[in-house]
CSV table of C-alpha atoms and ligand atoms in Angstrom, one decimal:
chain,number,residue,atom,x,y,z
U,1,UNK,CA,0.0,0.0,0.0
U,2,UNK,CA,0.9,3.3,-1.3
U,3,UNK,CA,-1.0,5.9,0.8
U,4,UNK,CA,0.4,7.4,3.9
U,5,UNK,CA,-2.2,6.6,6.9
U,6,UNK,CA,-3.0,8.3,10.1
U,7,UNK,CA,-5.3,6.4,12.5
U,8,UNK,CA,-6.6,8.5,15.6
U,9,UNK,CA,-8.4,6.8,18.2
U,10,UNK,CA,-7.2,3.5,19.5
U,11,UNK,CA,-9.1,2.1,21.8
U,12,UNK,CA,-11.2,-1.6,22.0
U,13,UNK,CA,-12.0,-1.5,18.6
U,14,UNK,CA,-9.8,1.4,16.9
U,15,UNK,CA,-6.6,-0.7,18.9
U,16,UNK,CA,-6.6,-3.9,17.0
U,17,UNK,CA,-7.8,-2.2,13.6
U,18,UNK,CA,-4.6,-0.1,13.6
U,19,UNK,CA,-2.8,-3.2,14.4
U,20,UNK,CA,-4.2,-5.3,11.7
U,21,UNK,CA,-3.2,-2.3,9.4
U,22,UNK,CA,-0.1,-2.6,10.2
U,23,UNK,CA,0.9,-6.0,10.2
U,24,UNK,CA,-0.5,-5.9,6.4
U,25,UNK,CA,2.5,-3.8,5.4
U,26,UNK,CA,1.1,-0.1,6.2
U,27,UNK,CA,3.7,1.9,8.7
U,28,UNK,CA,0.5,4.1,10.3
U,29,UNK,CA,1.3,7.2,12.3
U,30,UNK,CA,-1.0,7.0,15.3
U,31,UNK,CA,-2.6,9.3,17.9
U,32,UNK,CA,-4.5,8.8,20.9
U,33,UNK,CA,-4.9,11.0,23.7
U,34,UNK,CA,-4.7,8.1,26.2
U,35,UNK,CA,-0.7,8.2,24.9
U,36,UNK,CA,-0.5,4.2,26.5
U,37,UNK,CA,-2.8,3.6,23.5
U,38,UNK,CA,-0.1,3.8,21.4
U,39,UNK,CA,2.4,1.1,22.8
U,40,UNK,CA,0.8,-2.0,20.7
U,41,UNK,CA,1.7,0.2,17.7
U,42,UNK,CA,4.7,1.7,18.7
U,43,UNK,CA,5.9,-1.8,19.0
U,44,UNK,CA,5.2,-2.8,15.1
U,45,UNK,CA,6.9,0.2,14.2
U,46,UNK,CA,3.9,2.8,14.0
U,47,UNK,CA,5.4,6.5,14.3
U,48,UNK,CA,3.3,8.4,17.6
U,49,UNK,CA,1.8,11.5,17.3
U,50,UNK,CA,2.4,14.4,20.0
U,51,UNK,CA,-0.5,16.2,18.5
U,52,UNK,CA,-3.2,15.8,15.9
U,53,UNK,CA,-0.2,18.3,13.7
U,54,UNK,CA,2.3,16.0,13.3
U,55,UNK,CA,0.4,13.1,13.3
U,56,UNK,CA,-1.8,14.0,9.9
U,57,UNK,CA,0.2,16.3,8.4
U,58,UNK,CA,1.9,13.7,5.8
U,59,UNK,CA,-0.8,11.9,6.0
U,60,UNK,CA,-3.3,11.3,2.5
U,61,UNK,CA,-5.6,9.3,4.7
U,62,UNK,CA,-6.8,10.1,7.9
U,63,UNK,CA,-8.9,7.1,10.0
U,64,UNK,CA,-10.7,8.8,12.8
U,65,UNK,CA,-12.2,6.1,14.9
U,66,UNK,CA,-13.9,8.1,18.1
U,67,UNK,CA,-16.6,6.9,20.5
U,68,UNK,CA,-18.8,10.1,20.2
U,69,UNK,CA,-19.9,12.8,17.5
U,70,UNK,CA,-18.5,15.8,19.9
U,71,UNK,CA,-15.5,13.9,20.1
U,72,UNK,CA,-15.3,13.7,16.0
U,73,UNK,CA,-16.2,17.5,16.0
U,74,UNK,CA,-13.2,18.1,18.1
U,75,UNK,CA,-10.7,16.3,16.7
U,76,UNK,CA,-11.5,16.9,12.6
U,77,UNK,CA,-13.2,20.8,13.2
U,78,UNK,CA,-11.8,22.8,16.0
U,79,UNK,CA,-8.6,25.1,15.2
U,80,UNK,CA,-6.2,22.6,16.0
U,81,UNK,CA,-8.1,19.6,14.2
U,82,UNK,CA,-7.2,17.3,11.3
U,83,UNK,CA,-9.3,20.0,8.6
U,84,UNK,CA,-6.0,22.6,9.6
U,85,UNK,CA,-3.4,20.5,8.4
U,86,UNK,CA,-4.5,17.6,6.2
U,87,UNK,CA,-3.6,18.6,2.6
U,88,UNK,CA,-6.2,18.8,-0.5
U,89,UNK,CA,-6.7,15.8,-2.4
U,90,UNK,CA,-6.6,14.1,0.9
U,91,UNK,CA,-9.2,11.7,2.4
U,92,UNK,CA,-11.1,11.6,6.1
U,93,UNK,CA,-12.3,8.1,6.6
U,94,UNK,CA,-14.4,8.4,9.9
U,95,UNK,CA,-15.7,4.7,11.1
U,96,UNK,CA,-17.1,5.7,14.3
U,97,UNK,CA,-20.7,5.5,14.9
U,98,UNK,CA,-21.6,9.4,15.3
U,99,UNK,CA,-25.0,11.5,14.2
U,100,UNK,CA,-25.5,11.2,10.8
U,101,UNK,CA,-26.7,14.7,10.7
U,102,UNK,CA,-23.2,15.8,11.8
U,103,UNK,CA,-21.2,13.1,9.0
U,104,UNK,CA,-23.2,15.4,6.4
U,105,UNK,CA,-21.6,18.5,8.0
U,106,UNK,CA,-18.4,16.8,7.7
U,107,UNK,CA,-18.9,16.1,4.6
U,108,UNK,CA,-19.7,19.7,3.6
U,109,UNK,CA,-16.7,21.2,5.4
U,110,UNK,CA,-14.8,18.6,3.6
U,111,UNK,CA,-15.7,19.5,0.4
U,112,UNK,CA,-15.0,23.2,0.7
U,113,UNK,CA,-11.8,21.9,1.3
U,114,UNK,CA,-11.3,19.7,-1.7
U,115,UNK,CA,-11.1,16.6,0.9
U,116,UNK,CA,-12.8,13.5,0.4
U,117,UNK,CA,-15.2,12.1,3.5
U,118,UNK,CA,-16.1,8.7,3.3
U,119,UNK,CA,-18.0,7.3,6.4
U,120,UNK,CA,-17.2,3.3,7.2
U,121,UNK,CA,-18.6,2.8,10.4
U,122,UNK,CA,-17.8,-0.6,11.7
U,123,UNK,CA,-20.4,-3.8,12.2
U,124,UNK,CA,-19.9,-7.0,14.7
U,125,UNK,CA,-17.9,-6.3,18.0
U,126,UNK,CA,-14.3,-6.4,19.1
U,127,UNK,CA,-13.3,-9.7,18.7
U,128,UNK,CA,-13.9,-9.3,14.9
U,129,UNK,CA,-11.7,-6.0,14.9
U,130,UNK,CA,-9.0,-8.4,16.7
U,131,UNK,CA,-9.1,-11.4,14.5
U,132,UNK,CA,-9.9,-9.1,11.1
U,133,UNK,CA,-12.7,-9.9,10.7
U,134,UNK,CA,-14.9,-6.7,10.8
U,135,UNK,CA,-18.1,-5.5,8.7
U,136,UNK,CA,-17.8,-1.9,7.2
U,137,UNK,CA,-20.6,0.0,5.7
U,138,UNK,CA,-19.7,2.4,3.6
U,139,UNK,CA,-21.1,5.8,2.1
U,140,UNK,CA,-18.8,7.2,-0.5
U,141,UNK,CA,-20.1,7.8,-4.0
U,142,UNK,CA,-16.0,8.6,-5.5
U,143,UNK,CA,-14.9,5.1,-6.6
U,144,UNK,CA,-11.5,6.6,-6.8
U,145,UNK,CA,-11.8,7.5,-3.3
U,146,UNK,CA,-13.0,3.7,-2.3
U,147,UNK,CA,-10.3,2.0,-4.2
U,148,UNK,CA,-7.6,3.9,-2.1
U,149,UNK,CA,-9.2,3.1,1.1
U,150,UNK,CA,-10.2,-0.3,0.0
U,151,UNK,CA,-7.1,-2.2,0.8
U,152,UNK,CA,-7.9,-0.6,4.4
U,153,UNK,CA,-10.4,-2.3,5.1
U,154,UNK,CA,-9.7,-5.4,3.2
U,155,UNK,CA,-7.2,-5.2,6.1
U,156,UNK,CA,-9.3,-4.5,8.9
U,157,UNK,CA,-12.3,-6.7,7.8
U,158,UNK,CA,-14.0,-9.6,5.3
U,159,UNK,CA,-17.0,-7.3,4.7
U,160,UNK,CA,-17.5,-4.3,2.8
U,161,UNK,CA,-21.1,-3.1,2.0
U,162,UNK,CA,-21.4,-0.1,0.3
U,163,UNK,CA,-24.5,1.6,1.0
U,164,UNK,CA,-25.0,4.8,-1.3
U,165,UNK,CA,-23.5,8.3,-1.2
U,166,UNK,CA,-21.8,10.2,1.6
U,167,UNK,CA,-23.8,9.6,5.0
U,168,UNK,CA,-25.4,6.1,4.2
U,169,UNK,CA,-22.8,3.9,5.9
U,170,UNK,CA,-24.0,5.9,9.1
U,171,UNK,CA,-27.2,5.7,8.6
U,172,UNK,CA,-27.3,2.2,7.5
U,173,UNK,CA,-24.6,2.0,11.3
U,174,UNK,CA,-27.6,3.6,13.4
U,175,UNK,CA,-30.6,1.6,12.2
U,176,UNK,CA,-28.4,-1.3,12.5
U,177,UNK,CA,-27.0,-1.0,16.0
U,178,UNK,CA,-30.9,0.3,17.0
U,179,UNK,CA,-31.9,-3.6,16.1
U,180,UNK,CA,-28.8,-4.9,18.2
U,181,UNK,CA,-29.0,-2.7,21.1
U,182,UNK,CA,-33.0,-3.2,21.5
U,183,UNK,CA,-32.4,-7.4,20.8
U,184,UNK,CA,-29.7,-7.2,24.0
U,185,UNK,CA,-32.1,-5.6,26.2
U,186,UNK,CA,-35.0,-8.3,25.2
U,187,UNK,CA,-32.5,-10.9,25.3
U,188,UNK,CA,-31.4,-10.2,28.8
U,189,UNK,CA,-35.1,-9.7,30.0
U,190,UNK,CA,-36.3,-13.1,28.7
U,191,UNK,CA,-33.0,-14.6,30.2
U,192,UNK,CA,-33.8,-13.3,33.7
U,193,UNK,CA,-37.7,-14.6,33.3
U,194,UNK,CA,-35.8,-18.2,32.0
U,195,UNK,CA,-33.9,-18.0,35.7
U,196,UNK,CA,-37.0,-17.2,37.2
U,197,UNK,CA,-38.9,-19.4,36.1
U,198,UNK,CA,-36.1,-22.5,36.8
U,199,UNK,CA,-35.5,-22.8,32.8
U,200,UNK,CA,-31.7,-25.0,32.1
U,201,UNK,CA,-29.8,-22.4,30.2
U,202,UNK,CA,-27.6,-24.6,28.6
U,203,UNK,CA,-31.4,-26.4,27.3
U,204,UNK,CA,-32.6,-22.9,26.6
U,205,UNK,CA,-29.7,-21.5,23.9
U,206,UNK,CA,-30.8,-24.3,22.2
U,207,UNK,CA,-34.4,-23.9,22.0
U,208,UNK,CA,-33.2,-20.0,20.6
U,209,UNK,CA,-30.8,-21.5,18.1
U,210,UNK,CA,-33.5,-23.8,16.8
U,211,UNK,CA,-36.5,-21.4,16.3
U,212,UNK,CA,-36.8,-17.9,15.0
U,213,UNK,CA,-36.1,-16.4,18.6
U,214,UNK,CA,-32.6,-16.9,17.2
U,215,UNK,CA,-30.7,-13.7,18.0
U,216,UNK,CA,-26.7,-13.2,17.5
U,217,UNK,CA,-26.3,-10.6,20.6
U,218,UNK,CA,-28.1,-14.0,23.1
U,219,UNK,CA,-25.9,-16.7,20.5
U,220,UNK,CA,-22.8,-14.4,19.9
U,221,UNK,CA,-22.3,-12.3,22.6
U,222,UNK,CA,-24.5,-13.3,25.9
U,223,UNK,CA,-22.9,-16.8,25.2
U,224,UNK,CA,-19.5,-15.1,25.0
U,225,UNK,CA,-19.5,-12.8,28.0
U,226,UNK,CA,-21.9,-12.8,30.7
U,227,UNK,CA,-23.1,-16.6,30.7
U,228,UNK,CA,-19.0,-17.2,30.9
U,229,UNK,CA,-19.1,-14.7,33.6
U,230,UNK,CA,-17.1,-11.7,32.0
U,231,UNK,CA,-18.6,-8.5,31.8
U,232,UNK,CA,-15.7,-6.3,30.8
U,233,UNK,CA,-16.1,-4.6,27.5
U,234,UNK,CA,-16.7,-5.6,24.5
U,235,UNK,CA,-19.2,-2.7,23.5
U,236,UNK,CA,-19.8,-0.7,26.6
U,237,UNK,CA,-23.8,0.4,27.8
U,238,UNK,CA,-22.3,3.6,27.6
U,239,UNK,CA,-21.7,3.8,24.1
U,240,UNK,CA,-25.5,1.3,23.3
U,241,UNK,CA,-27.4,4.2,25.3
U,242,UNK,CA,-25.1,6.6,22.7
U,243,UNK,CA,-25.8,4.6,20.1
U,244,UNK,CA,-29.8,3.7,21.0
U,245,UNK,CA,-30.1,8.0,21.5
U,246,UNK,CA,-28.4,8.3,18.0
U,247,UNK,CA,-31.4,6.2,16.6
U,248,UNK,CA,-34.4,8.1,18.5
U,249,UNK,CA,-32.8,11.2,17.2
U,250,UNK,CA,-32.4,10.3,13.9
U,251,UNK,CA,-36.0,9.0,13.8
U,252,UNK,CA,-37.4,12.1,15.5
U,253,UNK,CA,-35.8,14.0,12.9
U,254,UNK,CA,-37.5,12.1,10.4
U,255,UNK,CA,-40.9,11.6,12.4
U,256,UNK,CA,-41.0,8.2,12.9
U,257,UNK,CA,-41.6,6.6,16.4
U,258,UNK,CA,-39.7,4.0,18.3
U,259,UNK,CA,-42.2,2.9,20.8
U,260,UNK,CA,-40.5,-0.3,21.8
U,261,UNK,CA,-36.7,1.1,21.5
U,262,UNK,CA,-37.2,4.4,23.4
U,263,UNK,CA,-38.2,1.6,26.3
U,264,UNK,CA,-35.0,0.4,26.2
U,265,UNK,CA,-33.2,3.5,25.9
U,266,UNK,CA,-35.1,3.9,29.3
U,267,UNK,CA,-33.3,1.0,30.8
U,268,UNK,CA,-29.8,2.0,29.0
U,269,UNK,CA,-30.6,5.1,30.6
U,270,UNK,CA,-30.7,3.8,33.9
U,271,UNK,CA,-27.7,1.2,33.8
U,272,UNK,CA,-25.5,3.5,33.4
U,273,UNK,CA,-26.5,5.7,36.0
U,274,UNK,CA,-24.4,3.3,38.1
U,275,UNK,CA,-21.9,0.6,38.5
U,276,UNK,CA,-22.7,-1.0,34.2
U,277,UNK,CA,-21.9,2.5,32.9
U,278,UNK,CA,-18.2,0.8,31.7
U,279,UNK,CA,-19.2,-2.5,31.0
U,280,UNK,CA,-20.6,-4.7,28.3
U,281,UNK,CA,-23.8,-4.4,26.9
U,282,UNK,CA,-24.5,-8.5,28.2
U,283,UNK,CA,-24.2,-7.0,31.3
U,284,UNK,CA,-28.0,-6.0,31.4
U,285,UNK,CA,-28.9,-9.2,32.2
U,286,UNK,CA,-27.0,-9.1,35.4
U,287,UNK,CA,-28.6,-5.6,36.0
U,288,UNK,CA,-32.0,-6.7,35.2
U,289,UNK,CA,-31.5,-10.0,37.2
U,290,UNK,CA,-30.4,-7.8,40.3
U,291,UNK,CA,-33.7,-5.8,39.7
U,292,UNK,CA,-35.5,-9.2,40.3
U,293,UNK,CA,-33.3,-9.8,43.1
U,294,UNK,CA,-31.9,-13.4,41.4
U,295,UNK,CA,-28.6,-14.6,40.7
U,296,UNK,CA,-27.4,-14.2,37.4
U,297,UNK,CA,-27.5,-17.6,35.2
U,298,UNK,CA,-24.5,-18.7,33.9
U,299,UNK,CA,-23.2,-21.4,31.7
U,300,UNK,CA,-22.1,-24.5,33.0
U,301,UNK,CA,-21.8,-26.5,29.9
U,302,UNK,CA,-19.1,-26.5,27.1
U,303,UNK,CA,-20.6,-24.0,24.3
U,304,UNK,CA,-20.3,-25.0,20.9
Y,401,LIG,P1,-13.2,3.3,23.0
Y,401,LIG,O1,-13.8,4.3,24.0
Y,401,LIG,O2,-12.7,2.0,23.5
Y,401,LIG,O3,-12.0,4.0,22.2
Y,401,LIG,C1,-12.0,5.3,21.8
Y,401,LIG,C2,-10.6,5.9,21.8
Y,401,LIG,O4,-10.6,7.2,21.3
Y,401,LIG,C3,-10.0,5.9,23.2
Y,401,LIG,O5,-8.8,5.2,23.2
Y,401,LIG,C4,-9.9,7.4,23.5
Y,401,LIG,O6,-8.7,7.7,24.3
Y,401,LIG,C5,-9.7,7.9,22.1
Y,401,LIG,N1,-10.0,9.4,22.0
Y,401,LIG,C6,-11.1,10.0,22.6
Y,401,LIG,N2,-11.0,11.3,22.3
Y,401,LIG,C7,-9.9,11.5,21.6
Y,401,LIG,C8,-9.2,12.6,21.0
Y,401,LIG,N3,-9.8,13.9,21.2
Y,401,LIG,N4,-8.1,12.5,20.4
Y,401,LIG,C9,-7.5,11.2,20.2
Y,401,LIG,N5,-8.1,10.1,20.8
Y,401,LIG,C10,-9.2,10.2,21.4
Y,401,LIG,O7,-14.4,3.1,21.9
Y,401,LIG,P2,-14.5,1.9,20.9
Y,401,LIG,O8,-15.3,0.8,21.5
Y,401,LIG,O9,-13.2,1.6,20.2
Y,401,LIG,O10,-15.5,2.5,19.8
Y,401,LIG,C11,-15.1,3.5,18.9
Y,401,LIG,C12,-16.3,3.8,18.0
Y,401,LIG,O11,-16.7,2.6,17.3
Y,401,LIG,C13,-17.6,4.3,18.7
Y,401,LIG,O12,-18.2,5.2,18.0
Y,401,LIG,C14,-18.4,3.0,18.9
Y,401,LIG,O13,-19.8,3.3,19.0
Y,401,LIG,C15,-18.1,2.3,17.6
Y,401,LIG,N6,-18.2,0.8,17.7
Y,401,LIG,C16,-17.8,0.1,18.8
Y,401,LIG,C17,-17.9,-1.3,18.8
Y,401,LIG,C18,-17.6,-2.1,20.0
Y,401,LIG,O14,-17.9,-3.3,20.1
Y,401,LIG,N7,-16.8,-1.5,21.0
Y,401,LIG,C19,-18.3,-2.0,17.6
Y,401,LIG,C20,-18.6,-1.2,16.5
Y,401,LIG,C21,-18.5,0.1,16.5
């Protein structure tokens, strides 16, 4: 790969994308605020940034992957941001999951610039981003733009979906990770009824694999975290209740209602009032069972 890359923001998912950039034969200059961020990369020969300056200003791509729109505002807008110092002809690639209505400001301020936004927010959860395995969708209507981001995310992931012009990989994000985050809270209210009740869980996931209750957040994720007792992150309920607000937001703007998901946007609401704030979205089912004052079910068996 040709292009000279800056990747800002590397955290549980930006972390191991970077990485997977580099070991693919791209030397990445990096920048995270949390400087021990860096280390992983520093490691594999990645050059650290001091500042968002000298981290983008060789740079022809810039891969901002940052949990919230204000932080994608800060670090690409303000007076210090990538917009002063990228050159023209240079591309933003922003993957994180942010207000569409702000990746279409982007997008203008780009263009005034002569700089090419794409959005690629990222699908599936961290242990994709770690094994290269991730799901981009992908708003960019220049196909010379895609193909130089292209071998990107060819590192980074197997799946690219392009989804229209400018602003429909994040729309296509929001509506998406609306379904997930409203399937986890279901999934850990008809878990806590299945403890209740005296339901086998280890009988139960099968009975959801085998019928159309199937859901990848109880098969994928519950299986993988909480049932196996581990609650650290993974996707946090902080950034879900960003996420679930992004969607009510979106729909607002765009009158339609969300009866059922602004209920669980109530609960997100109130997880992360307290001690869940920081840990993974399975983790609802150990706040909903604590609400019903039960112990938590967990997995005893071998999953498959
Ligand atoms: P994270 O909080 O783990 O990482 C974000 C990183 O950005 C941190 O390392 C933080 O220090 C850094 N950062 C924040 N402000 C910064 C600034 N001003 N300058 C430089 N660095 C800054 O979040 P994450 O889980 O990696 O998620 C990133 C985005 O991807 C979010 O929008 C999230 O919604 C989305 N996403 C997350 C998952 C998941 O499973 N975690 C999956 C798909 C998409």
């Amino acid at each position: 790969m040709g292009e000279k890359v800056a990747f800002i923001g590397l955290g549980a998912m930006g972390g191991p994308m970077a990485i997977n950039i580099i070991k693919k034969g791209t030397n990445l200059s990096v920048y995270d605020i949390e400087k021990e961020k860096m280390l992983p990369h520093i490691q594999l020969g990645a050059v650290p940034g001091n500042n968002i300056r000298d981290t983008v200003e060789n740079a022809n791509i810039v891969v901002t992957m940052l949990p919230s729109t204000e932080n994608v505002k800060s670090v690409v807008t303000e007076p210090s941001g990538v917009l002063s110092y990228i050159k023209p002809g240079s591309i933003i690639l922003d993957m994180s999951t942010i207000a569409p209505i702000f990746t279409d400001e982007l997008n203008k301020m780009c263009k005034e610039k002569n700089i090419d936004f794409i959005d690629a927010p990222v699908g599936r959860i961290v242990s994709h981003a770690i094994s290269g395995d991730s799901l981009f969708m992908v708003g960019c209507d220049n196909d010379n733009a895609f193909k130089k981001i292209e071998p990107l995310l060819n590192a980074m992931g197997t799946t690219i979906i392009r989804c229209g012009k400018v602003g429909s990989g994040i729309r296509a994000k929001v509506v998406n990770n609306f379904q997930i985050c409203s399937i986890a809270q279901i999934t850990a209210e008809a878990l806590t009824l299945a403890q209740k009740v005296g339901l086998d869980i280890n009988t139960f996931k099968e009975i959801n694999k085998g019928t159309t209750a199937y859901n990848g957040q109880f098969q994928m994720n519950f299986l993988s975290k909480v049932l196996k007792n581990d609650i650290e992150p993974g996707f946090t309920i902080d950034l879900a209740h960003k996420d679930m607000g992004l969607a009510i937001e979106t729909a607002n703007n765009f009158r339609v209602g969300l009866p059922v998901g602004s209920s669980a946007q109530a609960v997100y609401s109130q997880a992360r009032s307290g001690k869940y704030a920081k840990k993974d979205i399975s983790a609802l089912l150990d706040y909903a069972c604590e609400i019903a004052e039960i112990d938590p079910p967990r997995i005893t068996k071998s999953i498959d």
